Short mmCIF file of C-alpha atoms and ligand atoms in Angstrom, two decimals:
data_model
loop_
_atom_site.label_atom_id
_atom_site.label_comp_id
_atom_site.label_asym_id
_atom_site.label_seq_id
_atom_site.Cartn_x
_atom_site.Cartn_y
_atom_site.Cartn_z
CA MET A 283 -11.14 28.15 28.28
CA SER A 284 -12.45 25.64 30.83
CA THR A 285 -13.06 22.02 29.65
CA LYS A 286 -16.52 22.58 29.96
CA TRP A 287 -17.51 25.03 27.69
CA ILE A 288 -14.60 23.22 25.28
CA SER A 289 -16.86 20.02 25.40
CA VAL A 290 -19.93 22.09 24.65
CA LEU A 291 -18.18 23.72 21.87
CA LEU A 292 -17.21 20.62 20.38
CA LEU A 293 -20.76 18.95 20.66
CA LEU A 294 -22.19 21.60 18.85
CA GLN A 295 -19.57 21.32 15.55
CA LEU A 296 -19.72 17.13 16.09
CA SER A 297 -23.75 17.46 15.94
CA CYS A 298 -23.10 18.93 12.40
CA TYR A 299 -20.18 17.25 11.68
CA PHE A 300 -22.14 13.86 12.65
CA SER A 301 -25.20 14.28 10.81
CA SER A 302 -24.16 16.05 7.71
CA GLY A 303 -20.88 15.81 6.89
CA ARG A 304 -20.39 19.81 7.68
CA CYS A 305 -22.29 22.70 8.42
CA GLY A 306 -23.19 24.57 5.26
CA LYS A 307 -24.42 27.82 3.47
CA VAL A 308 -27.94 27.66 1.97
CA LEU A 309 -29.19 30.16 -0.18
CA VAL A 310 -33.11 30.12 -0.66
CA TRP A 311 -35.40 31.76 -3.33
CA PRO A 312 -38.94 31.26 -1.99
CA VAL A 313 -42.27 31.84 -3.56
CA ASP A 314 -44.93 33.68 -1.33
CA TYR A 315 -47.90 32.60 0.46
CA SER A 316 -48.54 28.64 1.06
CA HIS A 317 -45.02 27.74 -1.09
CA TRP A 318 -43.55 29.84 1.92
CA ILE A 319 -45.46 28.06 4.69
CA ASN A 320 -43.98 24.98 3.05
CA ILE A 321 -40.60 25.66 2.37
CA LYS A 322 -40.35 27.49 5.58
CA THR A 323 -40.44 24.25 7.84
CA ILE A 324 -37.22 23.12 6.27
CA LEU A 325 -35.58 26.08 6.77
CA ASP A 326 -35.87 25.75 10.28
CA GLU A 327 -34.76 22.27 10.07
CA LEU A 328 -31.33 23.53 8.28
CA ALA A 329 -31.09 26.36 10.59
CA GLN A 330 -32.17 24.12 13.92
CA ARG A 331 -29.27 21.71 12.19
CA GLY A 332 -26.82 24.06 12.19
CA HIS A 333 -26.83 25.71 8.74
CA GLU A 334 -26.62 29.02 7.79
CA VAL A 335 -30.07 29.75 5.74
CA THR A 336 -29.79 33.23 3.55
CA VAL A 337 -33.42 34.12 2.14
CA LEU A 338 -33.94 36.25 -0.57
CA LYS A 339 -36.68 38.69 -0.10
CA PRO A 340 -38.09 40.99 -1.96
CA SER A 341 -39.01 43.70 0.16
CA VAL A 342 -42.33 43.92 -1.16
CA SER A 343 -43.50 40.07 0.26
CA VAL A 344 -46.25 39.21 2.41
CA LEU A 345 -46.00 36.04 3.99
CA LEU A 346 -42.13 35.95 4.16
CA ASP A 347 -42.23 37.43 7.99
CA SER A 348 -38.51 38.01 9.25
CA ASN A 349 -39.68 38.25 12.71
CA LYS A 350 -40.77 34.91 13.60
CA SER A 351 -37.84 33.28 12.52
CA LEU A 352 -34.99 32.67 14.29
CA GLY A 353 -32.02 31.12 12.68
CA ILE A 354 -32.93 32.42 9.25
CA LYS A 355 -31.11 35.20 7.90
CA PHE A 356 -33.24 37.96 5.12
CA GLU A 357 -31.41 39.51 2.25
CA ILE A 358 -34.18 41.91 1.63
CA PHE A 359 -33.83 43.58 -2.05
CA PRO A 360 -35.67 46.49 -3.26
CA THR A 361 -38.41 45.82 -6.01
CA SER A 362 -39.36 47.79 -8.97
CA ILE A 363 -43.20 47.05 -8.44
CA SER A 364 -45.42 48.55 -5.10
CA LYS A 365 -46.05 46.43 -2.25
CA ASP A 366 -50.09 47.25 -3.54
CA GLU A 367 -48.93 45.86 -7.12
CA TYR A 368 -47.66 42.89 -5.36
CA GLU A 369 -50.62 42.31 -3.48
CA MET A 370 -52.83 42.86 -6.21
CA VAL A 371 -50.97 40.54 -8.77
CA PHE A 372 -51.96 37.85 -6.01
CA THR A 373 -55.16 38.71 -4.97
CA GLU A 374 -56.95 39.92 -8.09
CA GLU A 375 -55.42 36.98 -10.13
CA LEU A 376 -56.57 34.79 -7.52
CA MET A 377 -60.35 36.47 -7.78
CA ASN A 378 -59.89 36.20 -11.42
CA PHE A 379 -59.58 32.07 -11.02
CA VAL A 380 -61.94 31.76 -8.76
CA LEU A 381 -64.95 33.84 -9.90
CA GLU A 382 -64.08 34.04 -13.97
CA LEU A 383 -62.55 31.01 -14.88
CA PRO A 384 -65.58 28.55 -14.38
CA LYS A 385 -67.57 30.50 -16.28
CA TYR A 386 -65.95 29.99 -19.54
CA PRO A 387 -66.47 26.80 -21.49
CA PHE A 388 -63.18 24.53 -21.71
CA TRP A 389 -60.87 26.56 -24.67
CA LYS A 390 -61.67 29.78 -23.39
CA TYR A 391 -61.11 28.74 -19.71
CA PHE A 392 -57.27 28.00 -21.13
CA SER A 393 -56.81 30.52 -23.01
CA LYS A 394 -58.01 32.53 -20.10
CA LEU A 395 -55.58 30.75 -17.90
CA GLN A 396 -52.65 31.20 -20.43
CA GLU A 397 -53.24 34.80 -20.24
CA MET A 398 -53.06 35.15 -16.53
CA SER A 399 -49.71 32.75 -17.27
CA MET A 400 -48.05 35.40 -19.12
CA GLU A 401 -48.97 38.04 -16.44
CA GLU A 402 -47.32 36.08 -13.98
CA SER A 403 -44.67 35.31 -15.63
CA ASP A 404 -43.70 38.87 -16.53
CA PHE A 405 -44.36 39.39 -12.47
CA SER A 406 -41.93 37.01 -11.65
CA GLU A 407 -39.29 37.77 -14.06
CA ASN A 408 -39.74 41.33 -12.82
CA ILE A 409 -38.91 39.80 -9.63
CA CYS A 410 -35.96 38.44 -10.48
CA ARG A 411 -34.97 41.28 -12.45
CA ASP A 412 -35.16 42.82 -9.39
CA ALA A 413 -32.56 40.78 -8.01
CA VAL A 414 -29.88 39.96 -10.36
CA LEU A 415 -28.92 43.64 -11.80
CA ASN A 416 -28.51 44.77 -8.69
CA LYS A 417 -24.35 44.66 -8.18
CA THR A 418 -24.44 45.10 -4.91
CA LEU A 419 -26.45 42.12 -4.02
CA VAL A 420 -24.96 40.15 -6.50
CA THR A 421 -21.69 40.51 -5.25
CA LYS A 422 -22.38 40.48 -1.76
CA LEU A 423 -23.72 37.24 -2.33
CA LYS A 424 -20.93 35.90 -4.38
CA GLU A 425 -18.65 36.63 -1.77
CA SER A 426 -20.91 34.99 1.08
CA ARG A 427 -19.56 31.92 -1.08
CA PHE A 428 -23.02 29.29 -0.77
CA ASP A 429 -22.96 25.57 -0.68
CA VAL A 430 -26.36 25.24 -2.22
CA ILE A 431 -29.52 27.16 -3.36
CA LEU A 432 -32.61 25.78 -2.21
CA ALA A 433 -35.49 27.29 -5.04
CA ASP A 434 -39.13 27.19 -5.31
CA ALA A 435 -39.63 25.77 -9.39
CA LEU A 436 -42.66 28.04 -9.59
CA CYS A 437 -41.41 31.47 -10.10
CA PRO A 438 -37.48 31.17 -11.96
CA CYS A 439 -34.78 32.70 -11.18
CA GLY A 440 -32.99 30.23 -8.57
CA GLU A 441 -31.30 28.58 -11.58
CA LEU A 442 -29.87 31.67 -12.84
CA LEU A 443 -28.78 32.45 -9.44
CA ALA A 444 -27.29 29.23 -9.45
CA GLU A 445 -25.63 29.84 -12.62
CA LEU A 446 -24.20 33.01 -11.53
CA LEU A 447 -22.86 32.32 -8.03
CA GLU A 448 -21.66 28.60 -9.59
CA VAL A 449 -23.03 26.53 -7.07
CA PRO A 450 -25.78 23.77 -7.09
CA PHE A 451 -29.30 24.05 -6.68
CA LEU A 452 -32.23 22.30 -5.42
CA TYR A 453 -36.28 22.49 -6.52
CA THR A 454 -39.21 22.54 -3.79
CA HIS A 455 -42.26 21.92 -6.33
CA ARG A 456 -45.45 20.74 -6.75
CA VAL A 457 -46.33 20.83 -9.78
CA PHE A 458 -46.45 22.65 -13.14
CA PRO A 459 -49.61 22.80 -16.03
CA GLY A 460 -49.35 19.55 -17.49
CA TYR A 461 -45.92 18.57 -16.00
CA THR A 462 -44.05 20.16 -18.71
CA TYR A 463 -40.88 21.23 -16.85
CA GLU A 464 -40.44 18.59 -14.95
CA LYS A 465 -40.78 16.30 -18.71
CA TYR A 466 -38.66 18.91 -20.46
CA SER A 467 -36.15 20.20 -17.67
CA GLY A 468 -36.52 17.31 -15.19
CA GLY A 469 -36.55 14.50 -17.90
CA LEU A 470 -39.43 12.88 -16.00
CA LEU A 471 -41.31 10.36 -18.25
CA PHE A 472 -45.26 10.62 -17.67
CA PRO A 473 -46.84 8.17 -20.28
CA PRO A 474 -49.87 9.32 -21.07
CA SER A 475 -51.39 5.58 -21.57
CA TYR A 476 -51.58 5.52 -17.56
CA VAL A 477 -50.32 8.73 -16.07
CA PRO A 478 -53.41 11.14 -16.10
CA VAL A 479 -51.87 14.48 -16.96
CA ILE A 480 -52.29 17.19 -14.16
CA MET A 481 -55.44 19.80 -15.21
CA SER A 482 -57.01 17.22 -16.71
CA GLN A 483 -58.51 15.86 -13.31
CA LEU A 484 -58.49 12.26 -14.50
CA THR A 485 -57.17 8.88 -12.28
CA ASP A 486 -55.11 6.43 -13.04
CA LYS A 487 -57.94 4.35 -14.42
CA MET A 488 -59.37 5.68 -17.42
CA THR A 489 -61.10 4.39 -20.03
CA PHE A 490 -60.40 4.57 -24.09
CA MET A 491 -62.11 7.69 -24.00
CA GLU A 492 -60.16 9.45 -21.03
CA ARG A 493 -57.09 8.24 -22.15
CA VAL A 494 -58.23 9.85 -25.44
CA LYS A 495 -58.88 12.88 -23.75
CA ASN A 496 -55.44 12.71 -21.33
CA MET A 497 -54.09 12.53 -24.74
CA LEU A 498 -55.63 15.47 -25.88
CA TYR A 499 -54.32 17.44 -22.33
CA VAL A 500 -50.98 16.49 -23.12
CA LEU A 501 -50.66 17.60 -26.72
CA TYR A 502 -52.56 20.91 -25.91
CA PHE A 503 -49.97 21.18 -22.57
CA ASP A 504 -47.11 20.18 -25.01
CA PHE A 505 -47.87 22.43 -28.17
CA TRP A 506 -50.01 25.16 -26.96
CA PHE A 507 -49.90 25.89 -23.02
CA GLN A 508 -46.76 28.13 -22.09
CA THR A 509 -46.43 28.34 -17.97
CA PHE A 510 -43.53 30.96 -18.76
CA ASN A 511 -43.38 33.27 -21.27
CA GLU A 512 -40.07 31.59 -22.72
CA LYS A 513 -38.79 33.78 -25.13
CA LYS A 514 -38.61 36.95 -22.58
CA TRP A 515 -36.95 34.33 -19.95
CA ASP A 516 -34.55 33.36 -22.85
CA ARG A 517 -33.63 36.55 -23.68
CA PHE A 518 -33.12 37.69 -20.42
CA TYR A 519 -30.66 35.21 -19.37
CA SER A 520 -29.04 35.16 -22.24
CA GLU A 521 -28.68 39.26 -21.59
CA VAL A 522 -27.47 38.50 -17.95
CA LEU A 523 -24.90 35.78 -18.66
CA GLY A 524 -23.43 36.84 -22.09
CA ARG A 525 -24.06 34.15 -24.16
CA PRO A 526 -27.31 32.11 -25.67
CA THR A 527 -29.07 30.57 -22.73
CA LYS A 528 -32.96 29.26 -22.25
CA LEU A 529 -34.89 29.04 -19.30
CA THR A 530 -35.40 25.26 -19.50
CA GLU A 531 -31.87 24.58 -20.32
CA LEU A 532 -30.86 26.22 -16.61
CA MET A 533 -33.53 24.19 -15.22
CA GLY A 534 -32.48 21.11 -16.28
CA LYS A 535 -29.32 21.89 -14.54
CA ALA A 536 -31.03 21.06 -11.14
CA ASP A 537 -29.51 18.59 -8.98
CA MET A 538 -32.34 17.60 -7.22
CA TRP A 539 -36.33 18.02 -7.35
CA LEU A 540 -37.71 17.74 -4.17
CA ILE A 541 -41.51 17.19 -4.85
CA ARG A 542 -44.06 18.02 -2.46
CA THR A 543 -46.11 15.21 -2.69
CA TYR A 544 -45.91 11.20 -2.56
CA TRP A 545 -47.63 7.95 -3.35
CA ASP A 546 -50.51 8.61 -1.33
CA VAL A 547 -51.97 10.96 -3.24
CA GLU A 548 -50.33 10.37 -6.40
CA PHE A 549 -50.95 7.20 -8.73
CA PRO A 550 -47.70 5.29 -9.55
CA ARG A 551 -45.68 6.60 -12.42
CA PRO A 552 -41.83 6.14 -13.24
CA LEU A 553 -39.63 8.43 -11.34
CA LEU A 554 -35.89 9.55 -11.72
CA PRO A 555 -33.24 9.07 -9.06
CA ASN A 556 -32.71 12.68 -8.83
CA VAL A 557 -36.23 13.12 -7.58
CA GLU A 558 -37.70 12.48 -4.51
CA PHE A 559 -41.08 13.26 -2.72
CA ILE A 560 -41.54 14.93 0.60
CA GLY A 561 -44.77 15.72 0.41
CA GLY A 562 -46.66 16.62 4.29
CA LEU A 563 -42.82 17.69 5.54
CA HIS A 564 -44.94 20.11 7.60
CA CYS A 565 -46.96 18.22 9.38
CA ARG A 566 -46.82 17.60 13.07
CA PRO A 567 -48.58 15.95 15.73
CA ALA A 568 -51.55 18.09 16.95
CA LYS A 569 -50.50 20.75 19.79
CA PRO A 570 -53.15 21.97 22.15
CA LEU A 571 -55.67 24.92 20.90
CA PRO A 572 -56.01 28.00 22.26
CA LYS A 573 -58.51 27.74 25.30
CA GLU A 574 -61.60 29.82 23.59
CA MET A 575 -61.07 27.40 20.58
CA GLU A 576 -61.00 24.14 23.04
CA ASP A 577 -63.86 25.01 24.69
CA PHE A 578 -65.89 25.43 21.59
CA VAL A 579 -64.58 22.26 20.03
CA GLN A 580 -65.37 20.05 23.45
CA SER A 581 -68.64 22.06 23.51
CA SER A 582 -69.94 19.73 20.54
CA GLY A 583 -70.24 16.68 22.37
CA GLU A 584 -70.24 13.34 20.87
CA GLU A 585 -71.29 14.96 17.24
CA GLY A 586 -67.60 16.56 16.99
CA VAL A 587 -66.49 19.43 14.89
CA VAL A 588 -66.26 20.30 10.89
CA VAL A 589 -62.83 22.24 9.72
CA PHE A 590 -63.66 24.64 7.02
CA SER A 591 -60.82 26.67 5.08
CA LEU A 592 -60.43 27.80 1.39
CA GLY A 593 -56.63 28.31 2.15
CA SER A 594 -54.49 31.17 2.95
CA MET A 595 -54.99 33.26 0.09
CA ILE A 596 -58.84 33.23 0.17
CA SER A 597 -60.18 35.52 2.73
CA ASN A 598 -63.14 36.97 1.26
CA LEU A 599 -66.00 35.64 -0.70
CA PRO A 600 -69.21 36.80 -2.76
CA GLU A 601 -71.83 37.08 -0.45
CA GLU A 602 -74.22 34.73 -2.24
CA ARG A 603 -71.84 31.98 -2.02
CA ALA A 604 -70.75 32.66 1.88
CA ASN A 605 -74.52 32.49 2.22
CA VAL A 606 -74.68 29.02 0.46
CA ILE A 607 -72.07 27.43 2.80
CA ALA A 608 -72.99 29.12 6.01
CA SER A 609 -76.88 27.92 5.41
CA ALA A 610 -75.18 24.04 4.88
CA LEU A 611 -73.01 24.55 7.52
CA ALA A 612 -76.14 25.88 10.08
CA ARG A 613 -77.73 22.25 9.31
CA LEU A 614 -75.29 20.65 10.81
CA PRO A 615 -75.39 18.93 14.05
CA GLN A 616 -71.61 19.26 14.81
CA LYS A 617 -70.06 22.73 15.34
CA VAL A 618 -68.24 24.22 13.13
CA LEU A 619 -64.82 26.01 12.77
CA TRP A 620 -64.90 28.57 9.79
CA ARG A 621 -61.76 30.26 8.72
CA PHE A 622 -63.66 32.96 6.98
CA ASN A 623 -61.91 37.31 6.74
CA GLY A 624 -64.94 38.46 4.70
CA LYS A 625 -68.43 40.09 6.20
CA LYS A 626 -70.90 37.92 8.75
CA PRO A 627 -73.38 35.96 6.24
CA ASP A 628 -76.93 36.53 7.27
CA THR A 629 -77.73 32.43 7.34
CA LEU A 630 -74.45 31.98 9.60
CA GLY A 631 -76.14 29.25 12.24
CA PRO A 632 -75.72 29.54 16.06
CA ASN A 633 -73.24 26.26 15.40
CA THR A 634 -70.64 27.90 13.29
CA GLN A 635 -67.62 30.30 14.83
CA LEU A 636 -66.18 32.52 12.14
CA TYR A 637 -61.83 32.97 12.24
CA LYS A 638 -59.68 35.11 10.56
CA TRP A 639 -57.05 32.21 11.01
CA ILE A 640 -57.24 28.88 12.36
CA PRO A 641 -54.37 26.56 13.68
CA GLN A 642 -55.43 24.14 10.99
CA ASN A 643 -52.58 21.39 11.83
CA ASP A 644 -53.74 21.11 15.23
CA LEU A 645 -57.66 21.45 14.67
CA LEU A 646 -57.32 18.04 12.15
CA GLY A 647 -55.19 16.05 14.70
CA HIS A 648 -57.85 16.98 17.20
CA PRO A 649 -59.88 13.56 18.45
CA LYS A 650 -63.45 15.66 18.00
CA THR A 651 -62.94 16.31 14.32
CA LYS A 652 -65.02 14.78 11.84
CA ALA A 653 -64.42 16.61 8.73
CA PHE A 654 -62.00 19.06 6.84
CA VAL A 655 -64.09 21.72 4.19
CA THR A 656 -60.89 22.50 1.70
CA HIS A 657 -60.50 24.07 -1.44
CA GLY A 658 -57.35 21.48 -2.02
CA GLY A 659 -54.28 22.98 -1.68
CA SER A 660 -51.49 20.51 -1.26
CA ASN A 661 -50.90 21.97 2.24
CA GLY A 662 -54.11 21.02 3.68
CA ILE A 663 -54.66 17.64 1.72
CA TYR A 664 -51.52 16.58 3.31
CA GLU A 665 -52.50 17.69 7.31
CA ALA A 666 -55.73 16.11 6.51
CA ILE A 667 -54.23 12.49 5.48
CA HIS A 668 -51.27 13.23 7.96
CA HIS A 669 -54.38 13.13 10.57
CA GLY A 670 -56.69 10.63 8.51
CA ILE A 671 -59.45 13.49 8.64
CA PRO A 672 -62.06 13.00 5.59
CA MET A 673 -62.48 16.04 3.23
CA VAL A 674 -64.96 17.90 1.50
CA GLY A 675 -63.12 19.30 -1.59
CA ILE A 676 -64.00 22.63 -2.86
CA PRO A 677 -61.15 23.32 -5.25
CA LEU A 678 -60.74 26.71 -6.74
CA PHE A 679 -57.69 26.80 -8.76
CA GLY A 680 -54.55 25.44 -9.84
CA GLU A 681 -53.76 21.83 -8.57
CA GLN A 682 -56.61 21.64 -6.34
CA PRO A 683 -59.22 19.99 -8.50
CA ASP A 684 -56.59 17.42 -9.32
CA ASN A 685 -55.68 17.51 -5.95
CA ILE A 686 -58.86 16.45 -5.06
CA ALA A 687 -59.81 14.21 -7.99
CA HIS A 688 -56.74 11.91 -6.39
CA MET A 689 -58.30 12.21 -3.24
CA THR A 690 -61.75 11.36 -4.50
CA ALA A 691 -60.57 8.39 -6.59
CA LYS A 692 -58.88 6.99 -3.17
CA GLY A 693 -62.34 7.46 -1.55
CA ALA A 694 -60.92 9.82 1.25
CA ALA A 695 -63.20 12.65 -0.31
CA VAL A 696 -66.11 13.96 -2.07
CA ARG A 697 -65.57 16.72 -4.50
CA VAL A 698 -68.69 20.08 -4.48
CA ASP A 699 -68.45 22.47 -7.20
CA TRP A 700 -67.59 25.90 -5.90
CA LYS A 701 -69.46 28.05 -8.66
CA THR A 702 -72.90 25.76 -9.14
CA MET A 703 -73.16 24.26 -5.26
CA SER A 704 -76.65 24.27 -3.54
CA SER A 705 -76.55 24.29 0.58
CA THR A 706 -78.30 20.87 -0.25
CA ASN A 707 -75.19 19.50 -2.13
CA LEU A 708 -72.61 21.04 0.32
CA LEU A 709 -75.23 19.71 3.38
CA SER A 710 -75.34 15.91 1.76
CA ALA A 711 -71.45 16.05 1.11
CA LEU A 712 -70.60 16.74 4.62
CA LYS A 713 -73.02 14.17 6.11
CA ALA A 714 -71.59 11.48 3.80
CA VAL A 715 -67.76 11.92 4.48
CA ILE A 716 -69.15 12.51 8.34
CA ASN A 717 -71.37 9.06 8.53
CA ASN A 718 -70.50 7.07 5.73
CA PRO A 719 -67.46 4.93 7.09
CA PHE A 720 -66.22 4.30 3.98
CA TYR A 721 -64.85 7.85 3.83
CA LYS A 722 -62.80 7.36 6.94
CA GLU A 723 -61.24 4.20 6.34
CA ASN A 724 -59.73 5.49 3.33
CA ALA A 725 -58.44 8.56 5.33
CA MET A 726 -56.88 6.48 7.71
CA ARG A 727 -55.71 3.90 5.21
CA LEU A 728 -54.02 7.14 3.49
CA SER A 729 -52.85 8.34 6.74
CA ARG A 730 -51.22 4.84 7.41
CA ILE A 731 -49.46 4.43 4.22
CA HIS A 732 -48.62 8.12 4.67
CA HIS A 733 -46.83 7.64 7.90
CA ASP A 734 -45.29 4.26 6.70
CA GLN A 735 -42.16 5.59 5.51
CA PRO A 736 -38.00 4.69 6.36
CA MET A 737 -37.90 8.23 6.64
CA LYS A 738 -39.69 11.04 7.12
CA PRO A 739 -40.76 13.50 4.39
CA LEU A 740 -38.54 16.35 6.40
CA ASP A 741 -35.59 14.43 7.44
CA ARG A 742 -35.57 13.43 3.12
CA ALA A 743 -35.79 16.76 2.61
CA VAL A 744 -32.96 17.94 4.77
CA PHE A 745 -30.96 14.79 3.95
CA TRP A 746 -31.15 15.35 0.19
CA ILE A 747 -30.13 19.35 0.98
CA GLU A 748 -26.95 18.00 2.43
CA TYR A 749 -26.21 15.81 0.39
CA VAL A 750 -25.90 18.11 -2.60
CA MET A 751 -23.78 19.82 -0.37
CA ARG A 752 -21.49 17.57 0.77
CA HIS A 753 -20.96 16.19 -3.23
CA LYS A 754 -21.06 19.40 -4.23
CA GLY A 755 -24.03 18.80 -6.52
CA ALA A 756 -25.56 15.52 -7.70
CA LYS A 757 -24.97 15.21 -11.69
CA HIS A 758 -24.41 11.21 -11.38
CA LEU A 759 -27.99 11.17 -10.92
CA ARG A 760 -28.67 12.90 -13.95
CA VAL A 761 -30.00 10.31 -16.71
CA ALA A 762 -28.24 10.89 -20.01
CA ALA A 763 -31.52 12.16 -21.46
CA HIS A 764 -30.14 16.03 -20.35
CA ASP A 765 -27.02 14.70 -23.07
CA LEU A 766 -29.38 13.48 -26.13
CA THR A 767 -26.79 13.66 -29.19
CA TRP A 768 -27.49 16.97 -30.96
CA ARG A 769 -29.52 15.38 -33.93
CA TRP A 770 -32.24 14.04 -31.69
CA LYS A 771 -32.46 17.34 -30.03
CA THR A 772 -32.50 18.92 -33.16
CA LEU A 773 -35.39 16.59 -34.16
CA CYS A 774 -37.19 17.20 -30.76
CA ARG A 775 -36.44 20.84 -31.36
CA ALA A 776 -38.12 20.40 -34.56
CA LEU A 777 -41.39 19.57 -33.00
CA GLU A 778 -41.93 22.77 -31.12
CA LYS A 779 -38.93 22.20 -28.37
CA ARG A 780 -40.78 19.34 -27.01
CA GLU A 781 -38.52 16.30 -25.73
CA TRP A 782 -41.32 14.29 -24.68
CA TRP A 783 -41.36 12.97 -28.38
CA CYS A 784 -38.11 11.56 -27.99
CA PHE A 785 -38.24 10.09 -24.30
CA PRO A 786 -39.87 6.75 -25.71
CA TRP A 787 -37.85 6.64 -28.63
CA GLY A 788 -34.76 7.97 -28.16
CA PRO A 789 -31.24 6.27 -28.93
C1 NAG B 1928 -42.26 42.91 12.63
O1 NAG B 1928 -42.14 43.35 13.96
C2 NAG B 1928 -42.28 44.98 14.28
C3 NAG B 1928 -41.81 45.67 15.52
O2 NAG B 1928 -42.21 44.74 16.26
C4 NAG B 1928 -43.52 44.95 13.70
O3 NAG B 1928 -44.01 46.44 13.53
C5 NAG B 1928 -43.83 44.42 12.51
O4 NAG B 1928 -45.14 44.74 11.35
C6 NAG B 1928 -43.66 43.39 12.24
N1 NAG B 1928 -43.08 42.61 10.79
C7 NAG B 1928 -44.28 41.67 10.31
C8 NAG B 1928 -44.05 41.30 9.48
O5 NAG B 1928 -44.95 40.83 10.82
C1 NAG B 1929 -29.26 46.26 -3.90
O1 NAG B 1929 -29.56 45.80 -2.98
C2 NAG B 1929 -29.22 46.09 -1.78
C3 NAG B 1929 -29.36 45.49 -0.62
O2 NAG B 1929 -28.65 44.37 -0.79
C4 NAG B 1929 -30.08 47.37 -1.23
O3 NAG B 1929 -29.19 47.78 -0.12
C5 NAG B 1929 -29.69 48.56 -2.52
O4 NAG B 1929 -30.76 49.46 -2.20
C6 NAG B 1929 -30.29 47.79 -3.80
N1 NAG B 1929 -30.18 48.48 -4.99
C7 NAG B 1929 -30.66 48.88 -5.92
C8 NAG B 1929 -29.81 49.88 -7.37
O5 NAG B 1929 -31.85 48.68 -5.57
#
């Protein structure tokens, strides 16, 4: 071999040795749709740094696209549900959320949410069963000797795989309803006196009555609401491992929690050494737009453009709502790029173009963009913060209302209500964020906070994944709250297994 080739080989090896200690093998338990869009950024970066990345892909998944993923291996396993059922669960659930839930009064809302969570829980459990009960698959995975598992916490299974394959694991995660598993499995503290619980849409500046409300939410999520059907999961995990096992206990073994948020979106609260914020890791500088789109954007002149998207899952809207939106947009002097897949609304103005898909990050980074109308998904919020674009929030489900509540409290957004808004409401919200410099200034302030970090969020995510590989776990970062004596645990369990009570007064 010529010396030239040897040095190339050496360099290739060194690039990995230098940056990370060594190249590792990463197994990924992903979640579809926007979660995949987010985690994919990390996987691409890992692959580029020379790590071997293998994604466990249910054969029915929608966005997990094996074609466009250079350097990422997909281990596809057959599932007991069909592709139609799979997509139905997502689209139907979602339409339920969007169309039905807002109609309900508070208690009905949450009991319906509970019902749907149980369905989702069973659905995830079936997919997990299809993976871990497939002996061929598990044997193959064992033989591959992975160094680490990166799991999306929203659909359990990653922690079970970690136990079966005896490898450390990290979670990538946004939020659980009421922060329950972050508390009981992650050990994080959320003092209800100044940390607004997620789903409450409160901010950190609470009046006495709001604190009471916050406390009620905390109690509700601690004692009534269940994101996962834990009894079923516990039975399933015990059956697979052949010893009594709890879902929460295995989740508590996570070496690191990489949480897809940061202090630009969050209100200050206590953290733990094995929790890192990685919000906005998928944001990049804007790339040039496709020619046609660029021409349309340029045609807006001084007025600029508005970008409108309700996310990767909502493709269709009820006609009446679509018309309300379209007629508001038609009255703007700006041009509008609207990501919309349904029937063209009758009230659509000549200033509005519909697109099945938009390069959202590139559009938000375009100098002509004045405002972003968003459902408040975390990915979109971060792209807007990254580029300093003020928002109009039309939150639909999940943590979106809270994301928008945070943005509103920080002065970077105006919220309108999806179900009750009129054209005039939407129009005046848009005019406010476009014409009142208050919103732009605050969006720019958040943007500066977001950019001013010692390490970019993507580098931080990769650093901690490599860190866990290097140290074969990160148990030294775990708080001893996980090991409270059995008496304390029993006491806590007596209070519905909720260790929240113990943290403030633990021994
Ligand atoms: C992958 O590529 C094949 C052939 O090029 C195509 O038929 C298939 O639809 C692609 N899959 C996805 C998910 O885009
Ligand atoms: C198990 O998974 C493999 C892919 O790794 C697949 O080829 C096989 O059909 C699966 N077996 C069963 C019983 O589903």
